Short mmCIF file of C-alpha atoms and ligand atoms in Angstrom, two decimals:
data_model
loop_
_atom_site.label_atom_id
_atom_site.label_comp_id
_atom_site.label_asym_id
_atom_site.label_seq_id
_atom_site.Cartn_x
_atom_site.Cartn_y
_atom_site.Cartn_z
CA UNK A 1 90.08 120.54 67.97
CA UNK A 2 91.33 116.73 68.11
CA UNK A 3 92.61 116.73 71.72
CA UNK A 4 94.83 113.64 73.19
CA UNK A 5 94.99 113.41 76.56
CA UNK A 6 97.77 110.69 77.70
CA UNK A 7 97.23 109.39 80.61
CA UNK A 8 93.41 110.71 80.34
CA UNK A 9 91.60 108.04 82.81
CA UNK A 10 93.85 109.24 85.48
CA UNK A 11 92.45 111.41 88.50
CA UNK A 12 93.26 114.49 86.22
CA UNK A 13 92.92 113.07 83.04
CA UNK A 14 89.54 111.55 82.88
CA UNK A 15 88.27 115.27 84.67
CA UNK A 16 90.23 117.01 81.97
CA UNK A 17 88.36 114.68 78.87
CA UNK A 18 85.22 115.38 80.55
CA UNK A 19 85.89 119.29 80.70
CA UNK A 20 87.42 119.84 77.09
CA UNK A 21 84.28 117.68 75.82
CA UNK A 22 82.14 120.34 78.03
CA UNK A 23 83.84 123.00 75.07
CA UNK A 24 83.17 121.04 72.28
CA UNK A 25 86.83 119.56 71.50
CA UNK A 26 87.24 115.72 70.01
CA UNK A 27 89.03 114.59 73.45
CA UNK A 28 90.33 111.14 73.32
CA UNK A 29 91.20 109.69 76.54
CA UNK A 30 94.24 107.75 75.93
CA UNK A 31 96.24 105.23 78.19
CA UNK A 32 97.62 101.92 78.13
CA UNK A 33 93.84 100.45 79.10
CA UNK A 34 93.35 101.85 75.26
CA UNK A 35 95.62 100.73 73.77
CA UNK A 36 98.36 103.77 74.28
CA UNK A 37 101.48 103.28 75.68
CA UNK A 38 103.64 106.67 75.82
CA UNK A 39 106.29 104.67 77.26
CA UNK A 40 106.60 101.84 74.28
CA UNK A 41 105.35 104.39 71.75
CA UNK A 42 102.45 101.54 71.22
CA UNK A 43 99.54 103.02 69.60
CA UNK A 44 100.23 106.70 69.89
CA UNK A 45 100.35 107.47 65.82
CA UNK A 46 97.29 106.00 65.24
CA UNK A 47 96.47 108.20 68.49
CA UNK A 48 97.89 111.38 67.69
CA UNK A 49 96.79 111.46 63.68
CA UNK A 50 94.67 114.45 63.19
CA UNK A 51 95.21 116.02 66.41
CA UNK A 52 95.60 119.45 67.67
CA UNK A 53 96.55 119.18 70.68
CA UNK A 54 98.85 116.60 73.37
CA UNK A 55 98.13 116.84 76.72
CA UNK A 56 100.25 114.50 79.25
CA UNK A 57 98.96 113.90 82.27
CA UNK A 58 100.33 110.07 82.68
CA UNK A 59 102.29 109.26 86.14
CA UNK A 60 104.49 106.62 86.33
CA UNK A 61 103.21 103.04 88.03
CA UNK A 62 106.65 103.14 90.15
CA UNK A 63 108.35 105.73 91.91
CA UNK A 64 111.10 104.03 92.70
CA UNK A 65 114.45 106.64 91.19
CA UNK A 66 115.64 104.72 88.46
CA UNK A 67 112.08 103.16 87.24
CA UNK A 68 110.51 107.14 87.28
CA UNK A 69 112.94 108.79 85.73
CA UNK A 70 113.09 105.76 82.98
CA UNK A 71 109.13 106.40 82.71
CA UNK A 72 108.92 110.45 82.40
CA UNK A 73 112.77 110.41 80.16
CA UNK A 74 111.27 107.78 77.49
CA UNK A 75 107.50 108.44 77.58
CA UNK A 76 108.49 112.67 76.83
CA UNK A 77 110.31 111.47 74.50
CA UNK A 78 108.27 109.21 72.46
CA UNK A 79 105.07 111.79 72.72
CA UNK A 80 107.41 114.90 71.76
CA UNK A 81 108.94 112.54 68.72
CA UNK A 82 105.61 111.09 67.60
CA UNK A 83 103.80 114.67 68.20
CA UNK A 84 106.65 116.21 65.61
CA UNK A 85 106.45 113.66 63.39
CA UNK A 86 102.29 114.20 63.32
CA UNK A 87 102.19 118.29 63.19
CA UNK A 88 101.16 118.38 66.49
CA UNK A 89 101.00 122.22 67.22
CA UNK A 90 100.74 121.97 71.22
CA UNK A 91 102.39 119.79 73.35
CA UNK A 92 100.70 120.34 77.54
CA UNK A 93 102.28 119.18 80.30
CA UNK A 94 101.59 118.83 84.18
CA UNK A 95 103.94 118.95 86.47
CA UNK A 96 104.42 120.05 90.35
CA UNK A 97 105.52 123.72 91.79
CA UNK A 98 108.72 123.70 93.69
CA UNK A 99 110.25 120.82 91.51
CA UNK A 100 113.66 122.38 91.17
CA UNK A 101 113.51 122.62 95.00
CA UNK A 102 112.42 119.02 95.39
CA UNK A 103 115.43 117.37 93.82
CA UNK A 104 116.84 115.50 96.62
CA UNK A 105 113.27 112.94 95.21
CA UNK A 106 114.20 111.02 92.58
CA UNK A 107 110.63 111.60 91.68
CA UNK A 108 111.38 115.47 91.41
CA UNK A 109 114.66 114.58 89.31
CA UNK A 110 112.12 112.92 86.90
CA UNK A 111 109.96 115.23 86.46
CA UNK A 112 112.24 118.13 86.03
CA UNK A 113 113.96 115.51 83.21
CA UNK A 114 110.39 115.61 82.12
CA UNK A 115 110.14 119.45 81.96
CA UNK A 116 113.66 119.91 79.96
CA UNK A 117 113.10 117.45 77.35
CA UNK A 118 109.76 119.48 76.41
CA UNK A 119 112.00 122.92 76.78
CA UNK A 120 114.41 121.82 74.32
CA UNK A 121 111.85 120.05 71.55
CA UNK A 122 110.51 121.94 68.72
CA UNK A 123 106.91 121.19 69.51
CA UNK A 124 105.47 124.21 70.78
CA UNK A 125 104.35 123.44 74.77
CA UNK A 126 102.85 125.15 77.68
CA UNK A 127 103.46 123.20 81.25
CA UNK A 128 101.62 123.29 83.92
CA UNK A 129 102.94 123.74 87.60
CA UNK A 130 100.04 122.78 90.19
CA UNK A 131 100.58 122.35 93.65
CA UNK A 132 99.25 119.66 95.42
CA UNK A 133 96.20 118.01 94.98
CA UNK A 134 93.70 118.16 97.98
CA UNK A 135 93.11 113.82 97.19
CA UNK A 136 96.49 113.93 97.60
CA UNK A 137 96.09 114.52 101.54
CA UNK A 138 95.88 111.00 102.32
CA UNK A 139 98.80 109.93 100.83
CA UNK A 140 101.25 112.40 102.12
CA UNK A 141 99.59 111.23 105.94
CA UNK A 142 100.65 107.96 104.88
CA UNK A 143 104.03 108.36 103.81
CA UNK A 144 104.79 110.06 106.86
CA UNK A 145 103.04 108.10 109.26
CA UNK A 146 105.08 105.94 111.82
CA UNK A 147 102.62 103.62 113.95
CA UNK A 148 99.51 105.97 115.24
CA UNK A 149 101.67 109.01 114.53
CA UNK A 150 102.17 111.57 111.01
CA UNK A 151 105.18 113.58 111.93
CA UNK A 152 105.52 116.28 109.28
CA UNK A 153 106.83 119.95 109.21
CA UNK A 154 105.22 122.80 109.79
CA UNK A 155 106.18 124.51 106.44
CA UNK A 156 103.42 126.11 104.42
CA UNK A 157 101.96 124.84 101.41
CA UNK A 158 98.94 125.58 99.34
CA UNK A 159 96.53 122.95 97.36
CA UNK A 160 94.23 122.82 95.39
CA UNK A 161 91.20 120.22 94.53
CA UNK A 162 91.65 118.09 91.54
CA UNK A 163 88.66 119.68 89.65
CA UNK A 164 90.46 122.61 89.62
CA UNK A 165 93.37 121.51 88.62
CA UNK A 166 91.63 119.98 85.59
CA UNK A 167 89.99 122.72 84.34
CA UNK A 168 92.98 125.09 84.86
CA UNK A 169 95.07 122.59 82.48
CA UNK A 170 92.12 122.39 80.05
CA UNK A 171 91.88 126.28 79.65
CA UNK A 172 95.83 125.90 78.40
CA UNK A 173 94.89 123.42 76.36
CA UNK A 174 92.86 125.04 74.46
CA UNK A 175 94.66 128.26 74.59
CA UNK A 176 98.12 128.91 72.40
CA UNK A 177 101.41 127.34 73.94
CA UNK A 178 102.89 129.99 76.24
CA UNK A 179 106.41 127.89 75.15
CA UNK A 180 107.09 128.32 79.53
CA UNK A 181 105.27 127.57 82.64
CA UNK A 182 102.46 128.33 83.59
CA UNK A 183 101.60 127.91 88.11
CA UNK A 184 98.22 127.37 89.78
CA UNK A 185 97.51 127.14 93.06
CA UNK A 186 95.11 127.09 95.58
CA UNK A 187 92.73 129.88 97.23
CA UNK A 188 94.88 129.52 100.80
CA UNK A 189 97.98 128.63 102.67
CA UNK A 190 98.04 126.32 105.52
CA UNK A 191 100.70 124.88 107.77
CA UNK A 192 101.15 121.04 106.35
CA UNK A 193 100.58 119.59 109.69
CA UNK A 194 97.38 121.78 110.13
CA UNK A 195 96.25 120.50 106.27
CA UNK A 196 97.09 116.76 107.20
CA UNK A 197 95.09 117.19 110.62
CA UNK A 198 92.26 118.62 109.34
CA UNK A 199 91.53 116.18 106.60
CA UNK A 200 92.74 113.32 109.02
CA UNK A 201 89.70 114.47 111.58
CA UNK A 202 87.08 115.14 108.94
CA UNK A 203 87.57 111.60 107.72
CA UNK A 204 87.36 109.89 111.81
CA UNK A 205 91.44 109.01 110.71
CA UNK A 206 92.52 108.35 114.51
CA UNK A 207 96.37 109.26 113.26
CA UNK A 208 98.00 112.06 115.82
CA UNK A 209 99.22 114.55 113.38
CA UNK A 210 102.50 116.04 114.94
CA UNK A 211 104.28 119.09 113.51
CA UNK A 212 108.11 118.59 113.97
CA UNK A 213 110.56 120.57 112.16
CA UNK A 214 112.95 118.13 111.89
CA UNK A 215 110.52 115.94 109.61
CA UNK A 216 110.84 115.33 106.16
CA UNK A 217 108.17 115.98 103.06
CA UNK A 218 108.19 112.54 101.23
CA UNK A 219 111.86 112.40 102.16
CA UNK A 220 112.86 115.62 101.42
CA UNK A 221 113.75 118.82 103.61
CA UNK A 222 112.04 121.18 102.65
CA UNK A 223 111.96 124.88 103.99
CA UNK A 224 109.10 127.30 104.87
CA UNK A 225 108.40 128.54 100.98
CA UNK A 226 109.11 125.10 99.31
CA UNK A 227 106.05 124.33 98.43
CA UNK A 228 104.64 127.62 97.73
CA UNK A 229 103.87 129.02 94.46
CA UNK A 230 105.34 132.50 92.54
CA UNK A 231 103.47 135.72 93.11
CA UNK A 232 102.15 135.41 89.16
CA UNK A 233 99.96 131.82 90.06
CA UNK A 234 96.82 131.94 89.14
CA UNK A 235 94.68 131.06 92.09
CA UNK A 236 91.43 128.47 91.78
CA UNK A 237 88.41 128.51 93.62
CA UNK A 238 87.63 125.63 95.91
CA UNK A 239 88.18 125.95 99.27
CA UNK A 240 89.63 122.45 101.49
CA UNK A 241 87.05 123.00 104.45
CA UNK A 242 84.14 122.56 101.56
CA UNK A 243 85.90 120.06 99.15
CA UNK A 244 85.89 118.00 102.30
CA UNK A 245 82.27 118.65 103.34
CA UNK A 246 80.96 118.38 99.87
CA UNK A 247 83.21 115.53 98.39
CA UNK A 248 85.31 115.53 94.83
CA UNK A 249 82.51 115.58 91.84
CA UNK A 250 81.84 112.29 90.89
CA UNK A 251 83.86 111.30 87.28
CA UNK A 252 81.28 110.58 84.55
CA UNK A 253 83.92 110.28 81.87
CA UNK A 254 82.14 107.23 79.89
CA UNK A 255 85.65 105.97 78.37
CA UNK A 256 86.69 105.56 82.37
CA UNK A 257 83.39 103.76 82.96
CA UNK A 258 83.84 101.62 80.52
CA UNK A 259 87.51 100.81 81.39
CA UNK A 260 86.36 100.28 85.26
CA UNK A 261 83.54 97.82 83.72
CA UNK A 262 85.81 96.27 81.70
CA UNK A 263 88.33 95.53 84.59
CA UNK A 264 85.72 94.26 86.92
N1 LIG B 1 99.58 114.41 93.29
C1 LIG B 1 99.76 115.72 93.28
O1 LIG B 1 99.48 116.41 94.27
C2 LIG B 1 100.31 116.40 92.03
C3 LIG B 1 100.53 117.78 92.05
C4 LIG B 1 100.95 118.42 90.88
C5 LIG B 1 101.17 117.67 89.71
N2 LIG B 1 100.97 116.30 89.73
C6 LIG B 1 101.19 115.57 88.46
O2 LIG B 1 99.94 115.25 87.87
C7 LIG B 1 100.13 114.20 86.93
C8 LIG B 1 98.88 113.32 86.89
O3 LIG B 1 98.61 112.80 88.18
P1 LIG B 1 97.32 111.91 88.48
O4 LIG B 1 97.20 111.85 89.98
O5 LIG B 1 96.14 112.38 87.67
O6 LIG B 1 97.81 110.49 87.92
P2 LIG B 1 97.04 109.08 88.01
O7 LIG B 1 95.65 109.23 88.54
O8 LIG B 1 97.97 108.12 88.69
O9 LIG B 1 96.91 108.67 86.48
C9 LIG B 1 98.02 108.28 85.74
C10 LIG B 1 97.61 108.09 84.29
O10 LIG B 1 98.79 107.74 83.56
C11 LIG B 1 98.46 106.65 82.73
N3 LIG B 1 99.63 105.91 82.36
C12 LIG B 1 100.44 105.14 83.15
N4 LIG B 1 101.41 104.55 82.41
C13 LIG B 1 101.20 104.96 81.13
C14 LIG B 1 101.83 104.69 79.90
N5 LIG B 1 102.90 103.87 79.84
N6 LIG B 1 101.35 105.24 78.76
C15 LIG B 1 100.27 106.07 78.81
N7 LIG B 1 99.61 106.38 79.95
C16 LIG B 1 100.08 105.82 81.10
C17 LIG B 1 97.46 105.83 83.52
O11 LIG B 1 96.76 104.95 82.65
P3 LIG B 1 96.00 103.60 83.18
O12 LIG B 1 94.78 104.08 83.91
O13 LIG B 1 95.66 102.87 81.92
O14 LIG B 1 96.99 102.89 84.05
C18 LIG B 1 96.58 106.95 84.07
O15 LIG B 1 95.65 107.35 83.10
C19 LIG B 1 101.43 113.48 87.35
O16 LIG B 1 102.42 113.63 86.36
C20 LIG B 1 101.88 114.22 88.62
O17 LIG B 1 103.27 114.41 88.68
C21 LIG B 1 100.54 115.68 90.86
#
């Protein structure tokens, strides 16, 4: 199958070319850097002629409210139109677990906008719910970090390494759209401060982790089972402790190669 993946030299993306090429699919790793912009429809139906198969896995360069939810509102839009007008049979989607519990982010607000345009367009779709990544770590420490201190709360959550993530979207992908969502999740639950700690120490991060129920996720309250995934979520493999001994796998997507050479 002919298999665009928008947004495919991304931290997903360029794993999830690599993996459907691994099966034998035509996987074109599409982005602005190619010539693809899902959000001024430039280049996609050229892109999309011939194919199968849409996969969008793009994130928006701002997160600021008004400038995400413009990004995830007008790029669904111009994929779903251009994938209609194209015969595109499957339209794939990532987004995050808990979203309709995150709304108080204007990041959340986008993507569930995201989610409901795909809902209500003829394309057949299948979307994706992962929780968070496990690179991902860093930049929730960040967020929440005030001086030498990360003050977070102790709510549980469960993540899951990006290779896994990949390779849970691809086998969608290449499976029929389920027309609903579909959850994945990692192998185990942790505390958030207890995540953020541990891959703050592994990585000699001097930031004191403290858990304080009064802290916010990226802004947001959030309550002991926000995060967490339904009882149907199909679990993936990798474990933190070893994803942080062993490292991610290196990306050996030559379309990403060749964008990084041709940035340098
Ligand atoms: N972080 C998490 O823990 C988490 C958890 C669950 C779900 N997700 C979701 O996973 C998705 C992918 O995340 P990621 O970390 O892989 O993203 P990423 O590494 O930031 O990659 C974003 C991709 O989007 C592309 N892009 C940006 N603007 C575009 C445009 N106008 N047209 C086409 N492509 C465009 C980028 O292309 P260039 O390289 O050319 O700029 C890049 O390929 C996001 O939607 C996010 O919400 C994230």
């Amino acid at each position: 199958m002919k298999i665009v993946v928008i947004g495919g030299t991304g931290l997903i993306g360029s794993k999830l070319v690599n993996e459907l090429r691994e099966h034998g699919h035509e996987a074109i790793a599409a982005s602005p850097s190619s010539g693809v912009n899902s959000l001024t429809g430039e280049g996609l139906a050229d892109a999309l002629k011939g194919a199968s198969v849409v996969v969008d896995v793009t994130n928006s360069p701002s997160w600021e409210d008004a400038a995400v939810l413009t990004f995830f509102e007008t790029s669904t839009r111009n994929l779903l139109a251009h994938e209609a007008a194209a015969g595109v049979g499957h339209h794939v989607a990532l987004s995050v677990v808990g979203t309709e519990r995150l709304l108080e982010s204007g990041f959340f607000r986008a993507k569930m906008a995201q989610e409901n345009l795909i809902k209500g367009s003829p394309v057949p779709y299948s979307i994706v719910r992962a929780t968070q990544f496990f690179e991902f770590v860093k930049n929730i420490a960040d967020f929440s970090t005030d001086g030498n201190t990360v003050r977070l709360p102790p709510v549980l959550i469960q993540p899951m390494a990006a290779d896994d993530v990949a390779s849970a979207v691809g086998r969608v992908a290449m499976g029929s759209p389920v027309n609903g969502t579909v959850e994945v999740g990692g192998p185990e639950r942790f505390r958030l401060d207890e995540l953020i700690r541990l891959g703050l120490t592994t990585r000699n991060d001097p930031r004191e982790v403290i858990a304080d129920p009064q802290a916010r996720y990226f802004g947001i309250l959030v309550s002991e089972t926000t995060l967490i995934p339904g009882d149907e979520t199909r679990l993936s493999e990798t474990r933190f402790e070893n994803w942080l001994t062993q490292g991610a796998r290196p990306i050996h997507n030559p379309d990403v190669q060749q964008v990084k050479a041709q940035r340098r």
